Tab-separated table of C-alpha atoms in Angstrom:
chain	number	residue	atom	x	y	z
A	1435	PRO	CA	216.654	196.512	-185.211
A	1436	GLN	CA	215.259	197.605	-188.240
A	1437	LEU	CA	215.894	201.789	-188.812
A	1438	LEU	CA	213.582	204.073	-190.294
A	1439	PHE	CA	215.973	206.939	-191.128
A	1440	GLY	CA	217.853	207.047	-187.683
A	1441	VAL	CA	214.904	205.500	-185.874
A	1442	SER	CA	214.873	202.414	-183.881
A	1443	ARG	CA	212.341	200.369	-182.353
A	1444	LYS	CA	215.007	199.235	-179.692
A	1445	LYS	CA	218.311	200.969	-179.197
A	1446	ALA	CA	219.091	203.842	-181.383
A	1447	ARG	CA	222.687	204.244	-183.033
A	1448	PRO	CA	223.528	207.045	-185.701
A	1449	VAL	CA	223.459	205.841	-189.120
A	1450	SER	CA	224.369	207.157	-192.393
A	1451	SER	CA	221.485	208.677	-194.655
A	1452	SER	CA	222.751	206.783	-197.821
A	1453	VAL	CA	221.855	203.492	-196.387
A	1454	ILE	CA	218.494	204.194	-195.375
A	1455	MET	CA	215.153	203.926	-197.071
A	1456	SER	CA	211.630	204.727	-195.818
A	1457	THR	CA	209.989	201.642	-194.878
A	1458	THR	CA	206.566	202.778	-193.577
A	1459	ASN	CA	203.367	202.777	-195.310
A	1460	THR	CA	201.763	204.645	-192.564
A	1461	LYS	CA	201.338	208.434	-193.427
A	1462	PHE	CA	200.734	211.325	-191.171
A	1463	VAL	CA	199.869	215.055	-191.337
A	1464	ASP	CA	201.553	217.473	-188.452
A	1465	ILE	CA	198.802	220.111	-188.244
A	1466	GLY	CA	200.874	222.452	-185.985
A	1467	ALA	CA	205.045	222.721	-186.200
A	1468	ASN	CA	206.726	226.032	-185.609
A	1469	LEU	CA	209.036	225.566	-188.340
A	1470	LEU	CA	210.101	229.508	-188.511
A	1471	ASP	CA	211.536	229.070	-185.195
A	1472	GLU	CA	215.144	229.883	-185.312
A	1473	ARG	CA	216.428	226.329	-183.884
A	1474	PHE	CA	215.242	225.163	-187.380
A	1475	THR	CA	216.243	228.178	-189.625
A	1476	LEU	CA	219.430	229.075	-188.007
A	1477	GLY	CA	220.511	226.349	-185.302
A	1478	GLU	CA	220.166	228.977	-182.917
A	1479	TYR	CA	219.482	228.347	-179.272
A	1480	ARG	CA	218.770	231.069	-176.420
A	1481	GLY	CA	220.216	233.864	-178.822
A	1482	LYS	CA	223.408	231.473	-179.370
A	1483	LEU	CA	224.510	230.087	-182.537
A	1484	ARG	CA	224.904	225.954	-182.247
A	1485	HIS	CA	225.115	224.493	-185.403
A	1486	LEU	CA	224.443	224.797	-188.985
A	1487	PRO	CA	220.803	224.987	-190.103
A	1488	ASP	CA	219.482	221.656	-190.512
A	1489	PHE	CA	215.919	222.258	-191.734
A	1490	HIS	CA	216.109	220.382	-195.019
A	1491	GLN	CA	217.453	217.246	-192.941
A	1492	VAL	CA	214.488	217.718	-190.449
A	1493	VAL	CA	212.403	217.749	-193.522
A	1494	GLU	CA	214.018	214.322	-194.744
A	1495	ARG	CA	213.530	212.770	-191.312
A	1496	ALA	CA	209.671	213.499	-191.332
A	1497	SER	CA	209.374	212.180	-194.673
A	1498	HIS	CA	211.111	209.099	-193.853
A	1499	VAL	CA	208.839	208.099	-191.018
A	1500	GLY	CA	205.525	208.890	-193.231
A	1501	VAL	CA	204.832	212.796	-192.570
A	1502	ARG	CA	203.008	213.745	-195.933
A	1503	HIS	CA	201.648	217.032	-194.768
A	1504	ILE	CA	203.024	219.765	-192.414
A	1505	VAL	CA	200.982	223.040	-191.448
A	1506	MET	CA	203.915	225.757	-190.464
A	1507	THR	CA	202.370	227.753	-187.568
A	1508	ALA	CA	202.675	231.773	-187.393
A	1509	GLY	CA	201.942	234.065	-184.370
A	1510	THR	CA	202.504	237.729	-185.703
A	1511	LEU	CA	201.782	239.490	-188.925
A	1512	LYS	CA	205.502	239.401	-189.563
A	1513	GLU	CA	205.503	235.452	-189.104
A	1514	SER	CA	202.411	235.239	-191.239
A	1515	LYS	CA	204.175	236.980	-193.943
A	1516	GLN	CA	207.386	235.127	-193.423
A	1517	ALA	CA	205.366	231.516	-193.278
A	1518	VAL	CA	203.217	232.266	-196.820
A	1519	LYS	CA	206.633	233.257	-198.622
A	1520	ARG	CA	208.670	230.195	-196.930
A	1521	VAL	CA	205.726	227.781	-197.919
A	1522	ARG	CA	205.816	229.171	-201.474
A	1523	GLU	CA	209.484	228.435	-201.739
A	1524	LEU	CA	209.335	224.909	-200.267
A	1525	ARG	CA	206.632	223.940	-202.686
A	1526	GLN	CA	209.098	225.502	-205.716
A	1527	GLY	CA	212.207	223.397	-204.669
A	1528	ASN	CA	210.751	220.782	-202.589
A	1529	THR	CA	212.901	217.415	-202.967
A	1530	THR	CA	210.790	215.509	-200.562
A	1531	ASN	CA	207.082	213.963	-200.545
A	1532	VAL	CA	206.026	216.381	-197.681
A	1533	GLN	CA	203.439	219.232	-198.798
A	1534	PHE	CA	203.652	222.288	-196.585
A	1535	TYR	CA	200.808	224.874	-195.700
A	1536	CYS	CA	200.924	227.977	-193.046
A	1537	THR	CA	198.342	229.577	-190.714
A	1538	VAL	CA	198.249	233.393	-190.680
A	1539	GLY	CA	197.126	234.998	-187.365
A	1540	VAL	CA	198.479	236.498	-184.136
A	1541	HIS	CA	199.158	234.676	-180.941
A	1542	PRO	CA	197.402	235.706	-177.791
A	1543	THR	CA	200.160	236.633	-176.018
A	1544	ARG	CA	201.777	238.923	-179.056
A	1545	CYS	CA	198.508	240.628	-179.388
A	1546	ASN	CA	199.979	243.686	-178.041
A	1547	GLU	CA	201.303	244.249	-181.621
A	1548	PHE	CA	198.092	245.426	-182.968
A	1549	LEU	CA	198.264	248.444	-180.479
A	1550	GLN	CA	202.024	249.238	-181.706
A	1551	ASN	CA	200.366	250.365	-185.074
A	1552	ASN	CA	196.825	251.073	-186.091
A	1553	PRO	CA	194.800	248.182	-184.894
A	1554	ASP	CA	192.454	248.381	-188.115
A	1555	GLN	CA	195.344	248.689	-190.512
A	1556	HIS	CA	197.170	245.592	-188.710
A	1557	LEU	CA	193.967	243.359	-189.232
A	1558	GLN	CA	193.424	244.381	-192.755
A	1559	GLU	CA	197.088	243.647	-193.504
A	1560	LEU	CA	196.681	240.206	-191.635
A	1561	LEU	CA	193.301	239.648	-193.704
A	1562	GLU	CA	195.122	240.500	-196.980
A	1563	VAL	CA	198.070	238.046	-196.217
A	1564	ALA	CA	195.192	235.355	-195.509
A	1565	ILE	CA	193.237	236.059	-198.627
A	1566	ASP	CA	196.407	235.907	-200.604
A	1567	GLY	CA	197.587	232.850	-199.470
A	1568	SER	CA	193.806	231.145	-199.475
A	1569	ARG	CA	194.030	231.271	-203.198
A	1570	ASP	CA	196.876	229.009	-203.997
A	1571	GLY	CA	196.240	226.924	-200.991
A	1572	THR	CA	199.311	228.029	-198.941
A	1573	VAL	CA	197.174	229.078	-196.039
A	1574	ALA	CA	195.488	226.149	-194.487
A	1575	ALA	CA	194.162	227.932	-191.842
A	1576	VAL	CA	194.005	231.261	-189.659
A	1577	GLY	CA	195.768	231.395	-186.382
A	1578	GLU	CA	197.350	230.823	-183.764
A	1579	MET	CA	194.680	232.707	-182.320
A	1580	GLY	CA	192.987	232.462	-178.945
A	1581	LEU	CA	193.305	232.781	-175.317
A	1582	ASP	CA	196.106	232.289	-172.732
A	1583	TYR	CA	195.639	233.021	-169.102
A	1584	ASP	CA	199.025	231.266	-168.012
A	1585	ARG	CA	200.998	234.246	-169.504
A	1586	LEU	CA	199.376	237.640	-168.852
A	1587	GLN	CA	202.635	238.987	-168.282
A	1588	PHE	CA	202.814	239.100	-171.903
A	1589	CYS	CA	199.601	240.503	-173.005
A	1590	SER	CA	196.484	241.158	-170.747
A	1591	LYS	CA	193.268	239.314	-171.008
A	1592	GLU	CA	191.410	242.434	-172.175
A	1593	ILE	CA	193.528	242.786	-175.044
A	1594	GLN	CA	193.905	238.876	-175.833
A	1595	GLU	CA	189.921	239.183	-175.835
A	1596	THR	CA	189.427	241.765	-178.027
A	1597	TYR	CA	192.044	240.846	-180.969
A	1598	PHE	CA	190.963	237.059	-180.581
A	1599	GLU	CA	187.387	238.222	-181.337
A	1600	GLN	CA	188.422	240.871	-184.339
A	1601	GLN	CA	190.679	238.058	-185.956
A	1602	LEU	CA	187.653	236.010	-186.567
A	1603	VAL	CA	187.022	238.100	-189.591
A	1604	LEU	CA	189.853	236.242	-191.158
A	1605	SER	CA	188.045	233.000	-190.873
A	1606	LYS	CA	184.748	234.915	-191.980
A	1607	GLU	CA	186.581	236.394	-195.138
A	1608	THR	CA	188.243	233.376	-196.292
A	1609	ASN	CA	186.197	230.646	-195.050
A	1610	LEU	CA	189.334	228.885	-193.418
A	1611	PRO	CA	189.171	227.160	-190.307
A	1612	LEU	CA	190.555	228.445	-186.975
A	1613	PHE	CA	193.475	227.088	-185.345
A	1614	LEU	CA	193.100	227.948	-181.604
A	1615	HIS	CA	195.063	228.376	-178.697
A	1616	ASN	CA	193.382	227.405	-175.178
A	1617	ARG	CA	195.598	227.577	-172.208
A	1618	ASN	CA	194.138	227.806	-168.770
A	1619	VAL	CA	191.109	229.581	-169.668
A	1620	GLY	CA	188.340	228.047	-168.738
A	1621	ALA	CA	185.331	228.103	-171.595
A	1622	ASP	CA	186.162	231.523	-172.405
A	1623	VAL	CA	187.268	230.252	-175.822
A	1624	TYR	CA	184.288	228.257	-176.011
A	1625	ASP	CA	182.155	231.404	-175.145
A	1626	VAL	CA	183.792	233.549	-177.813
A	1627	LEU	CA	182.825	231.084	-180.752
A	1628	ALA	CA	179.459	230.143	-179.424
A	1629	ALA	CA	179.022	234.182	-179.314
A	1630	ASN	CA	180.109	234.395	-182.856
A	1631	ASP	CA	179.032	231.509	-184.833
A	1632	ASP	CA	178.392	233.618	-187.710
A	1633	LYS	CA	182.064	234.526	-188.451
A	1634	TRP	CA	183.735	230.848	-188.530
A	1635	SER	CA	182.671	227.333	-189.718
A	1636	LYS	CA	185.608	224.950	-188.845
A	1637	ALA	CA	187.986	224.999	-186.039
A	1638	VAL	CA	190.720	222.936	-184.254
A	1639	ILE	CA	191.437	223.272	-180.821
A	1640	HIS	CA	195.390	222.961	-180.832
A	1641	SER	CA	197.221	221.397	-178.050
A	1642	PHE	CA	194.389	220.543	-176.283
A	1643	ASP	CA	195.360	219.691	-172.514
A	1644	ASP	CA	191.933	220.404	-170.750
A	1645	SER	CA	189.028	218.153	-169.760
A	1646	LEU	CA	186.611	216.097	-171.763
A	1647	GLU	CA	183.828	218.087	-170.768
A	1648	LEU	CA	185.384	221.205	-172.550
A	1649	ALA	CA	186.423	218.925	-175.427
A	1650	THR	CA	182.558	217.780	-175.655
A	1651	LYS	CA	181.358	221.350	-175.363
A	1652	PHE	CA	183.712	222.490	-178.238
A	1653	MET	CA	182.569	219.481	-180.410
A	1654	ASP	CA	178.932	220.246	-179.703
A	1655	LEU	CA	179.119	223.516	-181.208
A	1656	SER	CA	176.846	224.321	-184.161
A	1657	HIS	CA	179.919	223.962	-186.425
A	1658	ASP	CA	182.688	221.169	-186.474
A	1659	VAL	CA	185.688	221.554	-184.135
A	1660	TYR	CA	188.380	219.228	-183.697
A	1661	ILE	CA	190.767	218.453	-181.139
A	1662	GLY	CA	194.674	218.741	-181.986
A	1663	LEU	CA	196.998	216.578	-179.887
A	1664	ASN	CA	200.558	216.532	-179.023
A	1665	GLY	CA	203.022	215.752	-176.139
A	1666	CYS	CA	201.711	218.407	-173.903
A	1667	SER	CA	198.314	216.861	-174.248
A	1668	LEU	CA	199.341	213.535	-172.946
A	1669	ARG	CA	201.188	214.490	-169.753
A	1670	THR	CA	199.053	212.865	-167.439
A	1671	ALA	CA	196.742	209.654	-166.644
A	1672	GLU	CA	193.673	212.217	-166.923
A	1673	ASN	CA	194.976	213.432	-170.286
A	1674	LEU	CA	195.183	210.214	-171.679
A	1675	GLU	CA	191.864	209.200	-170.192
A	1676	VAL	CA	190.515	212.171	-172.207
A	1677	ALA	CA	192.177	211.189	-175.720
A	1678	ARG	CA	190.785	207.540	-175.131
A	1679	GLN	CA	187.527	209.090	-174.937
A	1680	LEU	CA	187.790	211.653	-178.134
A	1681	PRO	CA	185.971	210.346	-181.164
A	1682	LEU	CA	188.390	209.195	-183.824
A	1683	ASP	CA	186.921	211.271	-186.565
A	1684	ARG	CA	187.543	214.534	-184.137
A	1685	ILE	CA	191.283	213.826	-183.666
A	1686	LEU	CA	194.091	215.772	-185.457
A	1687	LEU	CA	198.055	214.938	-184.625
A	1688	GLU	CA	200.626	217.849	-184.092
A	1689	THR	CA	204.044	218.164	-182.842
A	1690	ASP	CA	203.953	221.976	-181.797
A	1691	CYS	CA	207.912	221.839	-182.310
A	1692	PRO	CA	210.181	222.719	-181.293
A	1693	TYR	CA	208.154	222.246	-178.037
A	1694	CYS	CA	205.864	219.532	-176.675
A	1695	ASP	CA	207.501	216.580	-177.424
A	1696	VAL	CA	206.697	213.171	-175.396
A	1697	LYS	CA	208.810	213.273	-172.184
A	1698	ARG	CA	209.903	210.226	-170.205
A	1699	THR	CA	208.064	211.547	-167.180
A	1700	HIS	CA	204.708	211.767	-169.088
A	1701	ALA	CA	202.222	209.004	-168.408
A	1702	GLY	CA	201.869	208.694	-172.017
A	1703	TYR	CA	205.695	207.802	-172.400
A	1704	LYS	CA	204.619	203.754	-171.838
A	1705	TYR	CA	203.085	203.645	-175.280
A	1706	VAL	CA	206.067	204.845	-177.030
A	1707	THR	CA	207.901	202.366	-179.086
A	1708	THR	CA	209.881	204.316	-181.741
A	1709	GLN	CA	212.875	205.858	-180.401
A	1710	PHE	CA	215.106	208.544	-182.510
A	1711	ASP	CA	219.118	208.911	-182.428
A	1712	THR	CA	219.618	212.289	-180.779
A	1713	ILE	CA	222.839	214.548	-180.240
A	1714	ALA	CA	223.579	217.783	-178.203
A	1715	GLU	CA	222.593	220.792	-180.110
A	1716	LYS	CA	226.088	222.060	-179.831
A	1717	LYS	CA	227.393	219.052	-181.262
A	1718	CYS	CA	224.937	218.628	-184.209
A	1719	ASN	CA	226.676	218.607	-187.788
A	1720	PRO	CA	223.779	218.078	-190.228
A	1721	ASP	CA	225.820	217.014	-193.201
A	1722	LYS	CA	227.623	214.256	-191.028
A	1723	LEU	CA	224.642	212.882	-188.943
A	1724	PRO	CA	221.680	213.689	-190.764
A	1725	GLY	CA	219.931	210.867	-189.143
A	1726	CYS	CA	220.194	212.521	-185.391
A	1727	CYS	CA	217.682	214.634	-184.134
A	1728	VAL	CA	218.731	217.262	-181.575
A	1729	LYS	CA	218.106	216.493	-177.825
A	1730	GLY	CA	215.536	218.467	-176.250
A	1731	ARG	CA	214.409	219.895	-179.960
A	1732	ASN	CA	210.998	218.370	-180.747
A	1733	GLU	CA	210.674	217.988	-184.672
A	1734	PRO	CA	207.808	216.753	-187.154
A	1735	CYS	CA	209.539	213.081	-187.552
A	1736	GLN	CA	208.258	212.581	-183.730
A	1737	ILE	CA	204.694	212.776	-184.405
A	1738	VAL	CA	205.103	209.113	-184.780
A	1739	GLN	CA	205.395	208.809	-180.882
A	1740	ILE	CA	202.255	210.938	-180.507
A	1741	ALA	CA	200.825	208.733	-182.710
A	1742	GLU	CA	201.773	205.670	-180.739
A	1743	VAL	CA	200.839	207.124	-177.312
A	1744	VAL	CA	197.074	207.758	-178.548
A	1745	ALA	CA	196.594	204.742	-180.099
A	1746	GLY	CA	197.981	203.022	-176.859
A	1747	ALA	CA	195.288	204.761	-175.017
A	1748	LYS	CA	192.396	204.175	-177.160
A	1749	GLY	CA	193.611	200.360	-177.479
A	1750	ILE	CA	193.800	200.516	-181.383
A	1751	SER	CA	196.768	200.336	-183.879
A	1752	VAL	CA	199.292	203.460	-185.235
A	1753	GLU	CA	198.002	202.737	-188.311
A	1754	GLU	CA	194.165	202.960	-187.806
A	1755	LEU	CA	194.938	206.385	-185.838
A	1756	ALA	CA	196.972	207.801	-188.473
A	1757	GLU	CA	194.236	206.447	-191.405
A	1758	ASP	CA	191.422	208.417	-189.325
A	1759	ALA	CA	193.789	211.387	-188.354
A	1760	MET	CA	194.623	211.970	-192.170
A	1761	GLN	CA	190.835	211.696	-193.014
A	1762	THR	CA	190.315	214.227	-190.503
A	1763	ARG	CA	192.629	216.550	-191.786
A	1764	TYR	CA	190.946	216.610	-195.197
A	1765	ASP	CA	187.450	216.869	-193.341
A	1766	SER	CA	188.963	219.980	-191.141
A	1767	MET	CA	191.421	221.802	-193.003
A	1768	ASP	CA	190.013	222.294	-196.532
A	1769	GLY	CA	193.281	224.467	-197.778
A	1770	THR	CA	195.157	221.191	-197.294
A	1771	ASN	CA	193.483	219.348	-199.727
A	1772	ASN	CA	195.390	220.589	-202.797
């Protein structure tokens, strides 16, 4: 079978990077990738070093399957600063055709960090990072912010709500879109957006796995709201039905790597036709097997599987979906137009 940098439409096998060329004209945007994660930057898993860092091989694999834009997500003030710095470094020394961007913001489960310092000063520092990054197009959106009631053990509902609403100033002052977290919170994220529609102009609901009714409420707000889909958005038959009914011009694709891959147990897996070579984390050797993904670690190249599932659910081609998602990215994330 024809291989795309370690990718096979049938049976996968390890291949040498010296004989592989990109053979796809389909272009993808990964609007949410946690590439600051230690699994990419250090080769570290659960606190243990398993292999040499393979960040550059990860980017090459993404490039060879058609990924052209990646938004690196941040979830703390520290990560936001790191993301801006990293994206600028990548733009200076980038040898692939992948363009990088990042987000700036504090994840709902990590909002306790506002209380570990002066909250107003903390917010002001975030704003300064966002403004600085927006000037050269490094920052594409503000977030990841929002609400998460599944993990209240990390941060209380009250603190999450307070600092979600306060972080909306980042969007108001920069005119950047919101990159939003919405996990098991009913309509609470919607209510915050509706009550503060003077503080934002565009938003994407990242990793959406809720009902069509809620998606429709979001899309009916006075400003444009887009729906981000990844493997966690496509686990059940109900999820696939939501994806099928979403308007094409409101869908954005993401991996949320190293999380949210499409698993064999997911309802959407039946639509997956592209498989990747994988190897156990402790056996990974980036130099000898650059075409191999690490088993259990999602990465940007696997966005093609997200596209296959969403396209399959909607009964359209991957090419049509990717083209619409690319245009939607231009419409939704102004910062990525550079």
